[in-house]
C-alpha cells in the first residue's frame, strides 16, 4: 500500500468523515448544478478571492482544499494562480476533472495532506472544515501550517455563529452536521496554529439562507529559527 493510500485510509476510517464523503458523492451532480452561478452573485467573496490572489502571486503552488466541482479553483486559475484542487469526494473530483480538464484535481484529505513540508505558496479552504468536529480543527490548521511556506496566505470561508458571544454553534445541514464558528474563535485557533489574521469579513445570510457567513484571511508566521 502506498504512503498516500495509508494517509487517506487513516482519515477515512473516521465515521463522520465516511458519512460526509458518501453524502457529497451522492449529491455531487446536484451540488455542481446549484453552485454554478454562486460566484456571480457574491461580490464580497470575489473581493476576498482577489486579495488572496494578490498575496499568493509569485509564491508558488496554491491548493484549493475541499474544492468540490472546482468552481473556485477555476476562478483562482483565472486570477493567474498556479492552483490545483483537492477533495475527499471521488465524485466531486470526477466532475471537476470533466468540467476543467486543463486543471489538476486530486482525491485527498485535508487532515493528512500528501504533500511535503513547506511545499505550498497558499491555501484556500472555502467552507471545507464546516463538517469537521471542532476538536479536530486545530489539527487541520497545523497540517496547513506544515505544508505552507513562511508568510503564505490562508483564506478560510465558513458559516458564522449568530454573534461573537457564541464560540461554536452546531447546525443541521442537508448533507451532514455543520459547526458554525465565531470569527473571534476561529482566529484564536489560527493563532494557536501559527497564523496571523490580517483581514476578516462577516456578511449577512444569503436571501434563501439562515446563517451569516464568515471569512478569515491569515498569513503563516515565520518559523522560529533553531
PDB file of C-alpha atoms in Angstrom:
ATOM      1  CA  UNK A   1       0.000   0.000   0.000  1.00  0.00           C
ATOM      2  CA  UNK A   2       1.377   3.424  -0.942  1.00  0.00           C
ATOM      3  CA  UNK A   3       2.019   6.116   1.672  1.00  0.00           C
ATOM      4  CA  UNK A   4      -0.691   8.224   0.035  1.00  0.00           C
ATOM      5  CA  UNK A   5      -3.312   5.499   0.407  1.00  0.00           C
ATOM      6  CA  UNK A   6      -2.262   4.901   4.022  1.00  0.00           C
ATOM      7  CA  UNK A   7      -2.687   8.602   4.786  1.00  0.00           C
ATOM      8  CA  UNK A   8      -6.165   8.717   3.258  1.00  0.00           C
ATOM      9  CA  UNK A   9      -7.224   5.437   4.867  1.00  0.00           C
ATOM     10  CA  UNK A  10      -6.151   6.662   8.310  1.00  0.00           C
ATOM     11  CA  UNK A  11      -8.619   9.537   8.000  1.00  0.00           C
ATOM     12  CA  UNK A  12     -11.455   7.986   6.023  1.00  0.00           C
ATOM     13  CA  UNK A  13     -11.791   5.362   8.730  1.00  0.00           C
ATOM     14  CA  UNK A  14     -13.283   8.080  10.938  1.00  0.00           C
ATOM     15  CA  UNK A  15     -17.051   7.602  10.887  1.00  0.00           C
ATOM     16  CA  UNK A  16     -18.059  11.239  10.382  1.00  0.00           C
ATOM     17  CA  UNK A  17     -15.595  11.592   7.500  1.00  0.00           C
ATOM     18  CA  UNK A  18     -17.005   8.492   5.823  1.00  0.00           C
ATOM     19  CA  UNK A  19     -20.543   9.846   6.172  1.00  0.00           C
ATOM     20  CA  UNK A  20     -19.598  13.235   4.760  1.00  0.00           C
ATOM     21  CA  UNK A  21     -17.732  11.738   1.820  1.00  0.00           C
ATOM     22  CA  UNK A  22     -20.626   9.412   0.978  1.00  0.00           C
ATOM     23  CA  UNK A  23     -23.151  12.242   1.310  1.00  0.00           C
ATOM     24  CA  UNK A  24     -21.266  14.534  -1.068  1.00  0.00           C
ATOM     25  CA  UNK A  25     -20.724  11.696  -3.519  1.00  0.00           C
ATOM     26  CA  UNK A  26     -24.495  11.262  -3.550  1.00  0.00           C
ATOM     27  CA  UNK A  27     -25.328  14.918  -4.201  1.00  0.00           C
ATOM     28  CA  UNK A  28     -22.304  15.867  -6.315  1.00  0.00           C
ATOM     29  CA  UNK A  29     -24.143  16.480  -9.582  1.00  0.00           C
ATOM     30  CA  UNK A  30     -26.921  18.473  -7.906  1.00  0.00           C
ATOM     31  CA  UNK A  31     -24.350  20.455  -5.920  1.00  0.00           C
ATOM     32  CA  UNK A  32     -22.405  21.292  -9.084  1.00  0.00           C
ATOM     33  CA  UNK A  33     -25.590  22.465 -10.786  1.00  0.00           C
ATOM     34  CA  UNK A  34     -26.788  24.600  -7.872  1.00  0.00           C
ATOM     35  CA  UNK A  35     -23.395  26.171  -7.173  1.00  0.00           C
ATOM     36  CA  UNK A  36     -22.657  27.059 -10.800  1.00  0.00           C
ATOM     37  CA  UNK A  37     -23.983  30.619 -10.502  1.00  0.00           C
ATOM     38  CA  UNK A  38     -22.947  31.355  -6.932  1.00  0.00           C
ATOM     39  CA  UNK A  39     -19.724  33.188  -7.806  1.00  0.00           C
ATOM     40  CA  UNK A  40     -21.506  35.836  -9.873  1.00  0.00           C
ATOM     41  CA  UNK A  41     -23.925  36.534  -7.018  1.00  0.00           C
ATOM     42  CA  UNK A  42     -21.267  37.091  -4.327  1.00  0.00           C
ATOM     43  CA  UNK A  43     -19.173  40.229  -4.968  1.00  0.00           C
ATOM     44  CA  UNK A  44     -17.776  40.226  -1.425  1.00  0.00           C
ATOM     45  CA  UNK A  45     -16.487  36.683  -1.848  1.00  0.00           C
ATOM     46  CA  UNK A  46     -14.904  37.646  -5.157  1.00  0.00           C
ATOM     47  CA  UNK A  47     -13.245  40.602  -3.472  1.00  0.00           C
ATOM     48  CA  UNK A  48     -11.676  38.329  -0.861  1.00  0.00           C
ATOM     49  CA  UNK A  49     -10.533  35.924  -3.557  1.00  0.00           C
ATOM     50  CA  UNK A  50      -8.931  38.862  -5.346  1.00  0.00           C
ATOM     51  CA  UNK A  51      -6.979  39.983  -2.278  1.00  0.00           C
ATOM     52  CA  UNK A  52      -5.962  36.385  -1.593  1.00  0.00           C
ATOM     53  CA  UNK A  53      -4.742  36.020  -5.185  1.00  0.00           C
ATOM     54  CA  UNK A  54      -2.654  39.198  -4.914  1.00  0.00           C
ATOM     55  CA  UNK A  55      -0.980  37.907  -1.762  1.00  0.00           C
ATOM     56  CA  UNK A  56      -0.409  34.480  -3.333  1.00  0.00           C
ATOM     57  CA  UNK A  57       1.059  35.750  -6.607  1.00  0.00           C
ATOM     58  CA  UNK A  58       4.605  34.545  -7.169  1.00  0.00           C
ATOM     59  CA  UNK A  59       4.652  32.314  -4.091  1.00  0.00           C
ATOM     60  CA  UNK A  60       4.294  29.008  -5.920  1.00  0.00           C
ATOM     61  CA  UNK A  61       1.600  26.345  -5.981  1.00  0.00           C
ATOM     62  CA  UNK A  62      -1.789  27.118  -4.441  1.00  0.00           C
ATOM     63  CA  UNK A  63      -4.152  24.433  -3.108  1.00  0.00           C
ATOM     64  CA  UNK A  64      -7.943  24.773  -3.187  1.00  0.00           C
ATOM     65  CA  UNK A  65      -8.705  22.320  -0.398  1.00  0.00           C
ATOM     66  CA  UNK A  66     -12.253  20.984  -0.377  1.00  0.00           C
ATOM     67  CA  UNK A  67     -12.624  22.149  -3.970  1.00  0.00           C
ATOM     68  CA  UNK A  68     -15.859  20.297  -4.778  1.00  0.00           C
ATOM     69  CA  UNK A  69     -16.613  20.531  -8.522  1.00  0.00           C
ATOM     70  CA  UNK A  70     -13.902  23.160  -8.983  1.00  0.00           C
ATOM     71  CA  UNK A  71     -15.900  26.397  -9.292  1.00  0.00           C
ATOM     72  CA  UNK A  72     -13.468  28.378  -7.107  1.00  0.00           C
ATOM     73  CA  UNK A  73     -10.419  26.553  -8.469  1.00  0.00           C
ATOM     74  CA  UNK A  74     -11.139  27.769 -11.991  1.00  0.00           C
ATOM     75  CA  UNK A  75     -11.763  31.298 -10.653  1.00  0.00           C
ATOM     76  CA  UNK A  76      -8.342  31.336  -8.980  1.00  0.00           C
ATOM     77  CA  UNK A  77      -6.789  29.998 -12.168  1.00  0.00           C
ATOM     78  CA  UNK A  78      -8.347  32.947 -13.983  1.00  0.00           C
ATOM     79  CA  UNK A  79      -6.698  35.273 -11.458  1.00  0.00           C
ATOM     80  CA  UNK A  80      -3.317  33.946 -12.545  1.00  0.00           C
ATOM     81  CA  UNK A  81      -2.558  31.443  -9.790  1.00  0.00           C
ATOM     82  CA  UNK A  82      -0.870  28.059 -10.233  1.00  0.00           C
ATOM     83  CA  UNK A  83      -3.689  26.218  -8.481  1.00  0.00           C
ATOM     84  CA  UNK A  84      -4.879  22.653  -8.040  1.00  0.00           C
ATOM     85  CA  UNK A  85      -7.956  21.239  -6.315  1.00  0.00           C
ATOM     86  CA  UNK A  86      -8.220  18.601  -3.589  1.00  0.00           C
ATOM     87  CA  UNK A  87     -11.389  16.974  -2.273  1.00  0.00           C
ATOM     88  CA  UNK A  88     -12.335  13.933  -0.212  1.00  0.00           C
ATOM     89  CA  UNK A  89     -15.239  13.062  -2.538  1.00  0.00           C
ATOM     90  CA  UNK A  90     -14.252  10.992  -5.597  1.00  0.00           C
ATOM     91  CA  UNK A  91     -17.454  12.027  -7.355  1.00  0.00           C
ATOM     92  CA  UNK A  92     -16.729  15.727  -6.844  1.00  0.00           C
ATOM     93  CA  UNK A  93     -13.252  15.203  -8.274  1.00  0.00           C
ATOM     94  CA  UNK A  94     -14.678  13.337 -11.259  1.00  0.00           C
ATOM     95  CA  UNK A  95     -16.975  16.271 -12.029  1.00  0.00           C
ATOM     96  CA  UNK A  96     -14.187  18.810 -11.525  1.00  0.00           C
ATOM     97  CA  UNK A  97     -11.866  16.968 -13.897  1.00  0.00           C
ATOM     98  CA  UNK A  98     -14.602  16.694 -16.518  1.00  0.00           C
ATOM     99  CA  UNK A  99     -15.512  20.383 -16.280  1.00  0.00           C
ATOM    100  CA  UNK A 100     -11.944  21.712 -16.109  1.00  0.00           C
ATOM    101  CA  UNK A 101      -9.621  19.250 -17.876  1.00  0.00           C
ATOM    102  CA  UNK A 102      -6.807  21.806 -18.010  1.00  0.00           C
ATOM    103  CA  UNK A 103      -6.516  21.884 -14.208  1.00  0.00           C
ATOM    104  CA  UNK A 104      -5.254  19.286 -11.732  1.00  0.00           C
ATOM    105  CA  UNK A 105      -7.658  17.742  -9.232  1.00  0.00           C
ATOM    106  CA  UNK A 106      -6.784  15.078  -6.664  1.00  0.00           C
ATOM    107  CA  UNK A 107      -8.674  12.958  -4.140  1.00  0.00           C
ATOM    108  CA  UNK A 108      -7.332  13.509  -0.655  1.00  0.00           C
ATOM    109  CA  UNK A 109      -7.967  14.581   2.917  1.00  0.00           C
ATOM    110  CA  UNK A 110      -7.099  17.921   4.472  1.00  0.00           C
ATOM    111  CA  UNK A 111      -6.362  16.090   7.722  1.00  0.00           C
ATOM    112  CA  UNK A 112      -3.477  14.161   6.117  1.00  0.00           C
ATOM    113  CA  UNK A 113      -2.158  16.095   3.140  1.00  0.00           C
ATOM    114  CA  UNK A 114       0.038  14.067   0.814  1.00  0.00           C
ATOM    115  CA  UNK A 115       2.432  16.982   0.386  1.00  0.00           C
ATOM    116  CA  UNK A 116       5.973  17.745   1.567  1.00  0.00           C
ATOM    117  CA  UNK A 117       6.655  20.302   4.261  1.00  0.00           C
ATOM    118  CA  UNK A 118       6.718  23.926   3.063  1.00  0.00           C
ATOM    119  CA  UNK A 119       5.614  22.949  -0.454  1.00  0.00           C
ATOM    120  CA  UNK A 120       2.655  25.336  -0.952  1.00  0.00           C
ATOM    121  CA  UNK A 121       2.564  29.074  -1.518  1.00  0.00           C
ATOM    122  CA  UNK A 122      -1.064  29.497  -0.380  1.00  0.00           C
ATOM    123  CA  UNK A 123      -4.164  27.551   0.699  1.00  0.00           C
ATOM    124  CA  UNK A 124      -7.850  28.276   0.164  1.00  0.00           C
ATOM    125  CA  UNK A 125     -10.237  26.253   2.341  1.00  0.00           C
ATOM    126  CA  UNK A 126     -13.648  27.600   1.344  1.00  0.00           C
ATOM    127  CA  UNK A 127     -16.353  26.031   3.542  1.00  0.00           C
ATOM    128  CA  UNK A 128     -14.102  22.974   3.717  1.00  0.00           C
ATOM    129  CA  UNK A 129     -13.991  22.497   7.503  1.00  0.00           C
ATOM    130  CA  UNK A 130     -17.663  23.129   8.232  1.00  0.00           C
ATOM    131  CA  UNK A 131     -18.443  19.450   8.890  1.00  0.00           C
ATOM    132  CA  UNK A 132     -15.307  18.800  10.958  1.00  0.00           C
ATOM    133  CA  UNK A 133     -15.887  18.330  14.704  1.00  0.00           C
ATOM    134  CA  UNK A 134     -14.335  21.353  16.452  1.00  0.00           C
ATOM    135  CA  UNK A 135     -11.812  19.297  18.400  1.00  0.00           C
ATOM    136  CA  UNK A 136     -10.159  18.221  15.128  1.00  0.00           C
ATOM    137  CA  UNK A 137      -9.936  21.678  13.532  1.00  0.00           C
ATOM    138  CA  UNK A 138      -6.666  22.670  15.298  1.00  0.00           C
ATOM    139  CA  UNK A 139      -5.048  19.567  13.803  1.00  0.00           C
ATOM    140  CA  UNK A 140      -6.129  20.644  10.312  1.00  0.00           C
ATOM    141  CA  UNK A 141      -4.755  24.141  10.895  1.00  0.00           C
ATOM    142  CA  UNK A 142      -1.464  22.573  11.995  1.00  0.00           C
ATOM    143  CA  UNK A 143      -1.424  20.468   8.824  1.00  0.00           C
ATOM    144  CA  UNK A 144      -1.977  23.601   6.733  1.00  0.00           C
ATOM    145  CA  UNK A 145       0.932  25.219   8.548  1.00  0.00           C
ATOM    146  CA  UNK A 146       3.147  22.222   7.861  1.00  0.00           C
ATOM    147  CA  UNK A 147       2.746  22.389   4.084  1.00  0.00           C
ATOM    148  CA  UNK A 148       2.790  26.199   3.720  1.00  0.00           C
ATOM    149  CA  UNK A 149       5.898  28.318   3.353  1.00  0.00           C
ATOM    150  CA  UNK A 150       6.526  31.105   5.848  1.00  0.00           C
ATOM    151  CA  UNK A 151       4.413  34.165   5.088  1.00  0.00           C
ATOM    152  CA  UNK A 152       1.994  32.223   2.879  1.00  0.00           C
ATOM    153  CA  UNK A 153      -1.668  33.327   2.874  1.00  0.00           C
ATOM    154  CA  UNK A 154      -4.533  31.129   4.063  1.00  0.00           C
ATOM    155  CA  UNK A 155      -8.155  32.013   3.261  1.00  0.00           C
ATOM    156  CA  UNK A 156     -10.998  30.319   5.137  1.00  0.00           C
ATOM    157  CA  UNK A 157     -14.741  30.542   4.498  1.00  0.00           C
ATOM    158  CA  UNK A 158     -17.400  29.134   6.827  1.00  0.00           C
ATOM    159  CA  UNK A 159     -20.907  29.584   8.193  1.00  0.00           C
ATOM    160  CA  UNK A 160     -20.582  32.050  11.065  1.00  0.00           C
ATOM    161  CA  UNK A 161     -22.143  31.930  14.507  1.00  0.00           C
ATOM    162  CA  UNK A 162     -25.076  34.263  15.115  1.00  0.00           C
ATOM    163  CA  UNK A 163     -22.867  36.644  17.099  1.00  0.00           C
ATOM    164  CA  UNK A 164     -19.419  36.856  18.649  1.00  0.00           C
ATOM    165  CA  UNK A 165     -20.742  35.689  22.031  1.00  0.00           C
ATOM    166  CA  UNK A 166     -21.152  32.173  20.619  1.00  0.00           C
ATOM    167  CA  UNK A 167     -17.856  30.379  20.000  1.00  0.00           C
ATOM    168  CA  UNK A 168     -19.304  27.442  18.057  1.00  0.00           C
ATOM    169  CA  UNK A 169     -22.901  26.561  17.168  1.00  0.00           C
ATOM    170  CA  UNK A 170     -23.932  23.151  15.773  1.00  0.00           C
ATOM    171  CA  UNK A 171     -26.315  23.453  12.848  1.00  0.00           C
ATOM    172  CA  UNK A 172     -28.351  20.856  10.963  1.00  0.00           C
ATOM    173  CA  UNK A 173     -27.384  20.689   7.293  1.00  0.00           C
ATOM    174  CA  UNK A 174     -28.905  18.702   4.440  1.00  0.00           C
ATOM    175  CA  UNK A 175     -25.648  16.823   3.827  1.00  0.00           C
ATOM    176  CA  UNK A 176     -24.053  16.475   7.279  1.00  0.00           C
ATOM    177  CA  UNK A 177     -23.959  18.389  10.575  1.00  0.00           C
ATOM    178  CA  UNK A 178     -22.288  21.809  10.340  1.00  0.00           C
ATOM    179  CA  UNK A 179     -20.367  23.672  13.036  1.00  0.00           C
ATOM    180  CA  UNK A 180     -20.730  27.458  12.868  1.00  0.00           C
ATOM    181  CA  UNK A 181     -17.781  29.387  14.277  1.00  0.00           C
ATOM    182  CA  UNK A 182     -17.469  32.921  15.557  1.00  0.00           C
ATOM    183  CA  UNK A 183     -14.774  34.831  13.705  1.00  0.00           C
ATOM    184  CA  UNK A 184     -13.081  35.508  17.022  1.00  0.00           C
ATOM    185  CA  UNK A 185     -12.849  31.842  17.967  1.00  0.00           C
ATOM    186  CA  UNK A 186     -11.629  30.767  14.525  1.00  0.00           C
ATOM    187  CA  UNK A 187      -8.965  33.487  14.645  1.00  0.00           C
ATOM    188  CA  UNK A 188      -7.854  32.119  18.022  1.00  0.00           C
ATOM    189  CA  UNK A 189      -7.474  28.633  16.549  1.00  0.00           C
ATOM    190  CA  UNK A 190      -5.460  30.063  13.665  1.00  0.00           C
ATOM    191  CA  UNK A 191      -3.220  31.946  16.083  1.00  0.00           C
ATOM    192  CA  UNK A 192      -2.641  28.743  18.025  1.00  0.00           C
ATOM    193  CA  UNK A 193      -1.510  27.107  14.792  1.00  0.00           C
ATOM    194  CA  UNK A 194       0.993  29.816  13.934  1.00  0.00           C
ATOM    195  CA  UNK A 195      -1.156  32.092  11.752  1.00  0.00           C
ATOM    196  CA  UNK A 196      -1.749  35.825  11.997  1.00  0.00           C
ATOM    197  CA  UNK A 197      -5.184  37.046  10.897  1.00  0.00           C
ATOM    198  CA  UNK A 198      -4.809  40.026   8.568  1.00  0.00           C
ATOM    199  CA  UNK A 199      -8.432  40.556   7.472  1.00  0.00           C
ATOM    200  CA  UNK A 200     -11.897  39.266   8.272  1.00  0.00           C
ATOM    201  CA  UNK A 201     -15.327  39.560   6.727  1.00  0.00           C
ATOM    202  CA  UNK A 202     -18.753  38.812   8.117  1.00  0.00           C
ATOM    203  CA  UNK A 203     -21.655  39.048   5.697  1.00  0.00           C
ATOM    204  CA  UNK A 204     -25.387  38.631   6.069  1.00  0.00           C
ATOM    205  CA  UNK A 205     -27.160  35.368   5.257  1.00  0.00           C
ATOM    206  CA  UNK A 206     -27.989  34.718   1.633  1.00  0.00           C
ATOM    207  CA  UNK A 207     -31.599  35.553   0.656  1.00  0.00           C
ATOM    208  CA  UNK A 208     -32.518  31.868   0.831  1.00  0.00           C
ATOM    209  CA  UNK A 209     -30.267  31.059   3.787  1.00  0.00           C
ATOM    210  CA  UNK A 210     -30.388  31.173   7.566  1.00  0.00           C
ATOM    211  CA  UNK A 211     -26.754  31.684   8.551  1.00  0.00           C
ATOM    212  CA  UNK A 212     -24.358  34.601   8.331  1.00  0.00           C
ATOM    213  CA  UNK A 213     -21.056  33.882   6.637  1.00  0.00           C
ATOM    214  CA  UNK A 214     -17.517  34.350   7.894  1.00  0.00           C
ATOM    215  CA  UNK A 215     -14.227  34.733   6.087  1.00  0.00           C
ATOM    216  CA  UNK A 216     -10.735  34.984   7.568  1.00  0.00           C
ATOM    217  CA  UNK A 217      -7.581  35.860   5.655  1.00  0.00           C
ATOM    218  CA  UNK A 218      -4.442  34.892   7.541  1.00  0.00           C
ATOM    219  CA  UNK A 219      -0.721  34.599   6.981  1.00  0.00           C
ATOM    220  CA  UNK A 220       1.585  31.881   8.260  1.00  0.00           C
ATOM    221  CA  UNK A 221       4.029  33.354  10.735  1.00  0.00           C
ATOM    222  CA  UNK A 222       7.743  32.803  10.185  1.00  0.00           C
ATOM    223  CA  UNK A 223       9.011  29.586  11.732  1.00  0.00           C
ATOM    224  CA  UNK A 224      11.306  30.419  14.670  1.00  0.00           C
ATOM    225  CA  UNK A 225      14.952  29.706  13.917  1.00  0.00           C
ATOM    226  CA  UNK A 226      16.538  26.749  15.650  1.00  0.00           C
TER     227      UNK A 226
END
